[in-house]
XYZ file of C-alpha atoms in Angstrom:
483
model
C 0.000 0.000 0.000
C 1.780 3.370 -1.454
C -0.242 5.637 1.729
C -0.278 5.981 5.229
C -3.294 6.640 7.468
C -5.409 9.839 6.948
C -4.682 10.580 10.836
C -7.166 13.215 12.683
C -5.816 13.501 16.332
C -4.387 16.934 16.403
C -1.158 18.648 15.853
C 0.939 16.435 15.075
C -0.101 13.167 13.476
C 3.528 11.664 12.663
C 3.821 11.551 16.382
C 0.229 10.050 16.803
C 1.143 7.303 14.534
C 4.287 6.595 17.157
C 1.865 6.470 19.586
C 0.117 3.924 17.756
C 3.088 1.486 17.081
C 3.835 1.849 20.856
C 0.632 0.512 22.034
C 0.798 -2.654 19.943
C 4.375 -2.770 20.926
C 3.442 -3.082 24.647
C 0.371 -4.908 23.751
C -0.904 -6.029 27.340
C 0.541 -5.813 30.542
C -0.582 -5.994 34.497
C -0.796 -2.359 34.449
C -3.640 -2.841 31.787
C -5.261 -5.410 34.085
C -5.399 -3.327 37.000
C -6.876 -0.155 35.007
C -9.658 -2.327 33.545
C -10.179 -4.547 37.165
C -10.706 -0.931 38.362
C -12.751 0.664 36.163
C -14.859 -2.930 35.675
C -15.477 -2.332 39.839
C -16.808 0.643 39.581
C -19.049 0.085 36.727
C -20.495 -2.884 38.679
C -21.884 -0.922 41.042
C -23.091 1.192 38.437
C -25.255 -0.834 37.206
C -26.650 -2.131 40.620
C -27.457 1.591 40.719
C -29.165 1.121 37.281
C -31.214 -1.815 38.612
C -32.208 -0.480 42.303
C -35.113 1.542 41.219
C -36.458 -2.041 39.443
C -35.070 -4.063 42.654
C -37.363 -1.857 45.016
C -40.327 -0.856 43.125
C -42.758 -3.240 44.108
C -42.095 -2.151 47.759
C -42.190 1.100 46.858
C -45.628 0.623 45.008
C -46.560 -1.322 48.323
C -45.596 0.922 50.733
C -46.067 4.885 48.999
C -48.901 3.418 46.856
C -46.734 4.203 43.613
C -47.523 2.976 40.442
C -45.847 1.731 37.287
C -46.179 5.093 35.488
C -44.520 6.297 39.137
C -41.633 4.096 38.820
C -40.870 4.180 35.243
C -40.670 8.025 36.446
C -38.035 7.478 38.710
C -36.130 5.797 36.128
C -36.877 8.824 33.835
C -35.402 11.218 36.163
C -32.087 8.647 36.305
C -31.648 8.453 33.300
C -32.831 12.138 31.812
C -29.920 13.274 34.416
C -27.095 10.472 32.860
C -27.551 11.947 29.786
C -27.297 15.461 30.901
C -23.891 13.921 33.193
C -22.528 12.217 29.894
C -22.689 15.123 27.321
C -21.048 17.628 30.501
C -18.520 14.403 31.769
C -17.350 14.407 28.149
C -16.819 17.788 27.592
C -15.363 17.898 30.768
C -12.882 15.319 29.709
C -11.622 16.433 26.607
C -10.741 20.000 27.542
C -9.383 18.784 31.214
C -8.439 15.152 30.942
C -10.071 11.987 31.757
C -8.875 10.838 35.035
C -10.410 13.686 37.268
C -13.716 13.067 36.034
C -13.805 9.399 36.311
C -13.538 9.800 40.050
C -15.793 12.817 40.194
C -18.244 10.719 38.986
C -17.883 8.223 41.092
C -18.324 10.132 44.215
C -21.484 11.872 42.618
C -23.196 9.038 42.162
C -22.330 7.597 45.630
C -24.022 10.837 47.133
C -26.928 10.449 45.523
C -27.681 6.948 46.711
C -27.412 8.093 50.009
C -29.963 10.520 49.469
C -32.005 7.906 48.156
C -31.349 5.921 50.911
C -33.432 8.766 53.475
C -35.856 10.035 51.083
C -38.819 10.768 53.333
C -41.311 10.361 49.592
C -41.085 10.426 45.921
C -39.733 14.431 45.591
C -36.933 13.368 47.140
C -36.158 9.830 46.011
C -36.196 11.421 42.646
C -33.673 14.345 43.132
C -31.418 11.527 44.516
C -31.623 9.493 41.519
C -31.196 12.595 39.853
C -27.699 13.053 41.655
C -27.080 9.284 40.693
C -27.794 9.660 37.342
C -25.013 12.559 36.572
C -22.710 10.514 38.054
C -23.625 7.446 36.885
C -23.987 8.214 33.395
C -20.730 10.444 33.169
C -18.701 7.590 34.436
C -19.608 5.037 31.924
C -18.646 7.392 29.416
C -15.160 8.047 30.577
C -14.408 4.382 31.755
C -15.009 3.617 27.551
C -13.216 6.298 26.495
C -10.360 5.486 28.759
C -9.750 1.831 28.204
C -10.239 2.398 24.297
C -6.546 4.930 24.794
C -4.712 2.722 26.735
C -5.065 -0.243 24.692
C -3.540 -1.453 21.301
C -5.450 -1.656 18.366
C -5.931 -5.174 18.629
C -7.193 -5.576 22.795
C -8.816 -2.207 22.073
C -12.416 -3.982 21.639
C -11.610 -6.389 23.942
C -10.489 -4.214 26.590
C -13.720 -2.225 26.378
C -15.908 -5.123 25.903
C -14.821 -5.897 29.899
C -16.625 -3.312 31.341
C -19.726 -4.091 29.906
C -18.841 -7.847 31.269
C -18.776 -6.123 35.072
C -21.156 -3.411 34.294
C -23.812 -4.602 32.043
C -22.690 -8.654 32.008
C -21.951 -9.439 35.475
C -24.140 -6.533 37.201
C -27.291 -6.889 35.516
C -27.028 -10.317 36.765
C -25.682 -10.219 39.838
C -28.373 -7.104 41.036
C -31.667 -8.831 41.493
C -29.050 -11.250 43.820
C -27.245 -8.474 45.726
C -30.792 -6.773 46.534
C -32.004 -10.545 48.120
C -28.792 -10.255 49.709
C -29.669 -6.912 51.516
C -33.406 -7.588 52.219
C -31.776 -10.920 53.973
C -29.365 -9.218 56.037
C -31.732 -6.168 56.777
C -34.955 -7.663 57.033
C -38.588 -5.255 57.179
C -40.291 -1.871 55.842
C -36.892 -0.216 55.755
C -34.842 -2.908 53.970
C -35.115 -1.091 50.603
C -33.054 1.981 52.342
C -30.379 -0.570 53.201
C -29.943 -1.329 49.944
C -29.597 2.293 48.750
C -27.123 2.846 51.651
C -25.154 -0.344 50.729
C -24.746 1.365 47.205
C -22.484 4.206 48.661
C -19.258 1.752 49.265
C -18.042 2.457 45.503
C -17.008 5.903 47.398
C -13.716 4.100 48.564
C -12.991 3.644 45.189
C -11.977 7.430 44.606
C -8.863 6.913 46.300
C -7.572 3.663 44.116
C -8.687 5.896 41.224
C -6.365 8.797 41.712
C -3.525 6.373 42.756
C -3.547 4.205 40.537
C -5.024 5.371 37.280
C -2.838 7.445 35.474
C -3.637 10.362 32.701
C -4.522 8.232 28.951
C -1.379 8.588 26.666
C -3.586 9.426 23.805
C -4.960 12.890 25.599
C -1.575 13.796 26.909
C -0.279 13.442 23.592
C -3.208 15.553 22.044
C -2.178 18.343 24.555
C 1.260 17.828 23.446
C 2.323 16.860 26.698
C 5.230 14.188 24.939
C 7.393 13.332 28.397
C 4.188 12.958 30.236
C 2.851 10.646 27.667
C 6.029 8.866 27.923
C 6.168 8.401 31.104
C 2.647 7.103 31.051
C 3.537 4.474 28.276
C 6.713 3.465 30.262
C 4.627 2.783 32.935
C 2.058 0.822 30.919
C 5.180 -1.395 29.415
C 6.532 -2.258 32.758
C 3.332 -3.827 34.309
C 3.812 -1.037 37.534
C 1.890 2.169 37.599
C 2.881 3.246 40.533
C 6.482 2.691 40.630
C 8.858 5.730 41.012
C 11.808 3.909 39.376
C 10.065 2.668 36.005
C 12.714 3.395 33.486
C 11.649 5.762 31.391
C 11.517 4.909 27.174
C 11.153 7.740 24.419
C 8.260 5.959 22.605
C 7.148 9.509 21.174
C 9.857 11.478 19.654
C 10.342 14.919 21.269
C 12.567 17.409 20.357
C 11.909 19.467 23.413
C 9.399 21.656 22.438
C 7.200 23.588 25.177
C 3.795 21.918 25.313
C 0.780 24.393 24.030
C -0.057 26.828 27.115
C -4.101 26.595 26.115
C -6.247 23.766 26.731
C -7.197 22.323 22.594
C -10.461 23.628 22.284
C -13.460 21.395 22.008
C -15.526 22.124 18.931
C -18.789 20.745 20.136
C -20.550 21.051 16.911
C -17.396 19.252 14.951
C -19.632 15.523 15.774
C -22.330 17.269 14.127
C -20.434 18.335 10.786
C -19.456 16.576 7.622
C -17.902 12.995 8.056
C -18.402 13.129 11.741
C -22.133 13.725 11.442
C -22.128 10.609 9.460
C -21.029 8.563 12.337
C -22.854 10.421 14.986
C -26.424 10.449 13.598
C -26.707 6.752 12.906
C -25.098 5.731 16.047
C -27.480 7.953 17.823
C -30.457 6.131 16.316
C -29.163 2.846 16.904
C -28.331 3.535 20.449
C -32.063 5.239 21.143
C -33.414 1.901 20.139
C -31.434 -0.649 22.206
C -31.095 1.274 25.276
C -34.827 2.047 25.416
C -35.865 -1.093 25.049
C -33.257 -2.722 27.385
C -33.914 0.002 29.835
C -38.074 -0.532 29.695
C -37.153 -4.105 30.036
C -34.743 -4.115 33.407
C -37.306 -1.270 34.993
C -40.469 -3.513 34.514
C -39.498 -7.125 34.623
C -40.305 -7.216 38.257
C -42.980 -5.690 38.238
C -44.677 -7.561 35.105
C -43.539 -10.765 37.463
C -45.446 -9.820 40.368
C -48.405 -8.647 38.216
C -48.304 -12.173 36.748
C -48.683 -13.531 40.255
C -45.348 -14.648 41.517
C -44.184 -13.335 44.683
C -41.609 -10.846 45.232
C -38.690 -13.002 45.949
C -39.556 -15.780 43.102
C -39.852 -12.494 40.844
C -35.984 -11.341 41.889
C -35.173 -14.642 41.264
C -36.635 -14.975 37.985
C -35.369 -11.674 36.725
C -31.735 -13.038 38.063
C -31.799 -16.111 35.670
C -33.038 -13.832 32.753
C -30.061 -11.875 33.576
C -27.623 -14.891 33.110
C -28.035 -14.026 29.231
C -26.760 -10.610 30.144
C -23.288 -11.581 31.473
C -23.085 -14.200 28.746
C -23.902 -11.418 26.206
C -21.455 -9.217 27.627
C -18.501 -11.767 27.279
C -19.736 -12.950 23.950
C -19.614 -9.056 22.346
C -15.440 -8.754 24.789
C -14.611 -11.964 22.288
C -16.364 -11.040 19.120
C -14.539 -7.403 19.453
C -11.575 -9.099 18.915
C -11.971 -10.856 15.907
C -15.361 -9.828 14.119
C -15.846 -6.055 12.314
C -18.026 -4.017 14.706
C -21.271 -4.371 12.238
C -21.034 -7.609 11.386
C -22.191 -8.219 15.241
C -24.774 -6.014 15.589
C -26.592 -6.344 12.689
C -26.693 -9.934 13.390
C -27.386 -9.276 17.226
C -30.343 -7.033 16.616
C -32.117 -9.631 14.182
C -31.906 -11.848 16.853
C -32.659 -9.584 19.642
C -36.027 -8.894 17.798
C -36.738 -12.427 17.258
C -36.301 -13.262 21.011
C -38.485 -9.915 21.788
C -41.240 -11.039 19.397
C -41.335 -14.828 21.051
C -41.751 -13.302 24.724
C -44.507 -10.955 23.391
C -46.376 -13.055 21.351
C -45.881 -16.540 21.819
C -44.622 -17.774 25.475
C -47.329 -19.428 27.257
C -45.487 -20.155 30.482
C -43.083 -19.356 32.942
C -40.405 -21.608 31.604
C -40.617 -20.034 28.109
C -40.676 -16.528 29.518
C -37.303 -17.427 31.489
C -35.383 -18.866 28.451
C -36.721 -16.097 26.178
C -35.919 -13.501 28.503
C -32.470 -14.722 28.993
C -31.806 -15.150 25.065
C -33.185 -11.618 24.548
C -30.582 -10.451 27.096
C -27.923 -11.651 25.842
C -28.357 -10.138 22.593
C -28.796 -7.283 24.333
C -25.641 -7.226 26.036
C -23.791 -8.046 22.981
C -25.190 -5.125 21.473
C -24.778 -2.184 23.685
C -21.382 -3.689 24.303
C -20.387 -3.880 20.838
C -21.615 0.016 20.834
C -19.443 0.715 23.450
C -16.717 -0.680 21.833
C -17.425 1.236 18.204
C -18.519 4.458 19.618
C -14.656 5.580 20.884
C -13.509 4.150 17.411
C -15.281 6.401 15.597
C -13.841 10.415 17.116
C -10.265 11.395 17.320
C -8.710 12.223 20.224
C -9.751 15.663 20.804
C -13.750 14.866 20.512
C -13.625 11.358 21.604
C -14.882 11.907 25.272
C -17.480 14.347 23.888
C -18.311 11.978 20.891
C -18.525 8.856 22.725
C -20.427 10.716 25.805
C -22.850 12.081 23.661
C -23.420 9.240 21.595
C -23.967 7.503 25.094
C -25.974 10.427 26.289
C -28.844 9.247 23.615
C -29.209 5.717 24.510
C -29.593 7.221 28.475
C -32.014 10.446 26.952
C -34.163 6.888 25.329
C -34.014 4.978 28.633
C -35.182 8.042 30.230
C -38.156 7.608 27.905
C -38.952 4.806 26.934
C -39.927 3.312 30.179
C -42.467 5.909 30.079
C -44.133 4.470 27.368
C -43.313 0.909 27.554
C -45.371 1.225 31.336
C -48.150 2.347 29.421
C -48.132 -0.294 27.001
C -47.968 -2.798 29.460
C -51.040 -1.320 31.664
C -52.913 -1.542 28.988
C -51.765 -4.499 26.650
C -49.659 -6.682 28.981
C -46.780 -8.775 27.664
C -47.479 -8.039 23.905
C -47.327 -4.300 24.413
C -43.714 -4.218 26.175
C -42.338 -6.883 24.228
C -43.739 -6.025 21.109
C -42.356 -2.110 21.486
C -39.070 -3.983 21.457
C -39.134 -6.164 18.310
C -39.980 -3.230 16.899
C -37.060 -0.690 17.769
C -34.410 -3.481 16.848
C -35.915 -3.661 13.601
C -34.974 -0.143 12.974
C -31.936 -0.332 14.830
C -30.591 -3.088 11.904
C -31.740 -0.421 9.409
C -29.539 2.717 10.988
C -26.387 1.141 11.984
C -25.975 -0.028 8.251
C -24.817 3.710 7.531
C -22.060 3.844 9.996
C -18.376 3.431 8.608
C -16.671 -0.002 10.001
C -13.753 0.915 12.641
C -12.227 -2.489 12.858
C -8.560 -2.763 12.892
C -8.093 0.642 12.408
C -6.031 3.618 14.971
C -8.889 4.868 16.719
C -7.165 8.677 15.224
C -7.453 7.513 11.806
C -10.387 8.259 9.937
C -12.243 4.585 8.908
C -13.406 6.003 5.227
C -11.480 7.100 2.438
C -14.355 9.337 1.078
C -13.705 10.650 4.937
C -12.957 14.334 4.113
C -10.332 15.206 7.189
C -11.878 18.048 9.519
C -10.144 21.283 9.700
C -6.897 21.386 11.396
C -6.358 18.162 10.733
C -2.433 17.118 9.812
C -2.243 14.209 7.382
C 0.557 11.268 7.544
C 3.375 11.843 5.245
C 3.336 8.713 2.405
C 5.171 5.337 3.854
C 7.453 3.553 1.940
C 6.279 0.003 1.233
C-alpha cells in the first residue's frame, strides 16, 4: 500500500502514529489489568445503581402506593440526568483530561444513593436518583473512552468489551441477587433503604482511582504533553503504575518543544459536521433503540412478574436467571470485538434480539418459556450495547472522543429516560405483547440505521475509517510510507 493513514488527532499526526506502534508494541501488561479490574469495579456498582429503582419498586408501590407510570418516572429522572452527566462528563474530559472526572463521577453518584437511601417520599427519592444519574452516566462514558486509549489496536475492543462484562454482564445479573442479599441481612419496611445505603461503598474507590489510574497517553499526547505521555507508556510497558523507578523509554519522539499553554479547544458542533455527522447520527439512532428497550425491560421485569402472580422473591429470582443471558452477552460481544468487524455483530445481534423480543410478546405461554426467552433476549442485548461501546470511541479522534462517545452515550440514556415511560403504558394496557412487542420493533430499525455507519475495525482509533472521509479542519495528514 503506497499511503499511510489519513490521521485526525491533532497537531501532530507523525507523532500520533508513534503512539500507535507503541501501544501494539506493549500490547498487554498488568498495568492494563489493574486499570480495567478498576474501572470494571466501579461500573459494577453502576449498574446495581441502574437496577435499584427495578429491585425496590414493588415495595415502593406497596408501601407509597406508587404505580408503574410512578416508577418508570423514577427511572426517567435517572436516566434524563445520565444523559445530561454524559454530554457535561465528556466535555469535561476532553478539555481537562479523563482521570479527574472518572472519580468525580464516582463520588457523585455515591451521594446520591445516600440521598435515596433517606428520602422521606417520591420528591426526594427522585432528586437523589437525579444526583445518581449525573454521576452514573458520566462515568460510563469516561471508563469507555479510557480503556479504548490505553489499549492497542488489537485488545482495544476487547479491553472495552470488559466493562460491559462487570457493568452490564456481570451486574445486571448479579443485582436482582445483591438486593435478596440486603433484604436478607436487613430484614422489614426499611430494607429497601439498606440497599440504597449499601450502594455508597463504591465511594472508597476514589482513592484507588487517583492512585492508581494514570492520565490516557492518547490525551496527553493531544495536549502535546510528549514526556508525560512517555512516562505514562513506560509505565504501561513495565506492568507497575505506581512505581517511582520505572525506566523511562522515548516511545514519542520529542525534540523538546514547550507543550501548548491553552487547553485544545473542544468544537462541540465538529460531531455534528461533515464525516463526523455521518457517524454520529446513525449511532445515535441505533443507540435510542437498544437502550430504550433494554432500559423498559430491566425497569419492569419485576414488576410484570409480580403482576403475573409470583411473589416478590420468586420475581428477583426470575429476573436473576433472565439476567444470566446478560453476562453471557457481555462476554460474547469482549470476544467477538476481537476478531469480528463491529457491524457484522450487531446487525446480526439485533435480528436476533427482535426475534427473542417477538417470542416473549407473542408466543410464550409459560413461565419456563418466559425465562429462556428472557435470557436469550438479554444476551443479545448485552452483545449489542457492548459492541456500541466498543465502536462508539472508534469512531472520534482524540480531541472529541470523550465528547463523541459521551454524547453518543448520552442518547441511549435520553431513550431509557423515555422509553420506560411508554413501555409502562403499554404494558397497563396491553400486557406482555405491548412491552415486548415495542421492542421487536425498535431493533428492527436499529438493523436499518447502523448499516450507515463506517466499520472501525482494525483501524487507529485517530485515523479516519473512510477514504471518502474528508479530514476536519486542522487536521495534519501522515506523510506517504514507503512500502
Amino acid at each position: 500500500m503506497a499511503g499511510g493513514p489519513v490521521l485526525s488527532s491533532g497537531t501532530d499526526s507523525p507523532r500520533v502514529a508513534e503512539l500507535d506502534r507503541a501501544l501494539d508494541t506493549i500490547g498487554v501488561t498488568r498495568s492494563h489489568h489493574t486499570i480495567i479490574f478498576l474501572i470494571l469495579i466501579g461500573c459494577l456498582f453502576d449498574s446495581f445503581e441502574q437496577n435499584a429503582v427495578g429491585i425496590v419498586g414493588p415495595m415502593l408501590k406497596e408501601q407509597w402506593g406508587l404505580t408503574a407510570s410512578d416508577i418508570g418516572l423514577l427511572n426517567t429522572v435517572t436516566f434524563a440526568c445520565a444523559a445530561v452527566g454524559r454530554i457535561v462528563s465528556g466535555y469535561i474530559a476532553d478539555r481537562f483530561g479523563r482521570r479527574v472526572m472518572l472519580t468525580i463521577d464516582l463520588l457523585l453518584f455515591t451521594l446520591g444513593a445516600g440521598v435515596c437511601a433517606l428520602a422521606p417520599n417520591l420528591t426526594v427519592m427522585a432528586i437523589g436518583r437525579a444526583i445518581v444519574g449525573f454521576g452514573l452516566g458520566g462515568e460510563i462514558a469516561i471508563a469507555v473512552t479510557m480503556l479504548s486509549e490505553f489499549c492497542s489496536t488489537k485488545f482495544r475492543g476487547t479491553a472495552v468489551g470488559l466493562v460491559n462484562v462487570g457493568a452490564g454482564g456481570l451486574g445486571n445479573f448479579l443485582a436482582p441477587g445483591f438486593g435478596l442479599l440486603v433484604f436478607w441481612l436487613f430484614p422489614g419496611d426499611n430494607a429497601w433503604r439498606w440497599l440504597f445505603a449499601c450502594l455508597m461503598v463504591p465511594a472508597l474507590l476514589g482513592a484507588f482511582y487517583r492512585r492508581y489510574i494514570p492520565e490516557t497517553p492518547r490525551f496527553l499526547l493531544a495536549q502535546g504533553r510528549v514526556k508525560e505521555t512517555n512516562v505514562v507508556l513506560s509505565r504501561l510497558a513495565s506492568g507497575r503504575l505506581t512505581a517511582r523507578n520505572v525506566p523511562q523509554q522515548q516511545y514519542i519522539s520529542d525534540d523538546g518543544a514547550a507543550a501548548p499553554k491553552a487547553k485544545v479547544k473542544v468544537r462541540v458542533t465538529e460531531i455534528f459536521r461533515g464525516a463526523l455527522a455521518r457517524r454520529t447520527i446513525p449511532l445515535c439512532i441505533t443507540i435510542w433503540m437498544t437502550y430504550g428497550a433494554q432500559i423498559s425491560v430491566l425497569t419492569l421485569m419485576p414488576t410484570i412478574l409480580v403482576a403475573l402472580g409470583y411473589s416478590m422473591s420468586k420475581s428477583l429470582l426470575f429476573t436473576m436467571v433472565m439476567q444470566g443471558g446478560s453476562l453471557l452477552g457481555a462476554i460474547a460481544a469482549s470476544l467477538l470485538g476481537f476478531h469480528f468487524p463491529r457491524k457484522r455483530v450487531l446487525t446480526a445481534g439485533a435480528v436476533c434480539a427482535c426475534m427473542a423480543a417477538l417470542t416473549i410478546g407473542f408466543v410464550a405461554k409459560s413461565i419456563v418459556v418466559i425465562l429462556i426467552a428472557g435470557a436469550v433476549f438479554q444476551f443479545f442485548v448485552l452483545l449489542l450495547n457492548t459492541t456500541i461501546w466498543i465502536f462508539a470511541p472508534e469512531l472520534y479522534p482524540t480531541r472529541v472522543r470523550a465528547f463523541g462517545t459521551a454524547f453518543i452515550l448520552a442518547t441511549g440514556t435520553a431513550a431509557g429516560a423515555f422509553m420506560p415511560l411508554v413501555a409502562g403504558r403499554l404494558f397497563d394496557a396491553f400486557g406482555l405483547v405491548g412491552v415486548f412487542g415495542l421492542a421487536a420493533a425498535m431493533y428492527a430499525v436499529f438493523v436499518i440505521s447502523v448499516q450507515s455507519v463506517p466499520e472501525t475495525y482494525g483501524k487507529s482509533p485517530d485515523a479516519l475509517p473512510l477514504s471518502d472521509d474528508a479530514a476536519p479542519a486542522n487536521t495534519v495528514v501522515a506523510a506517504p510510507q514507503a512500502n
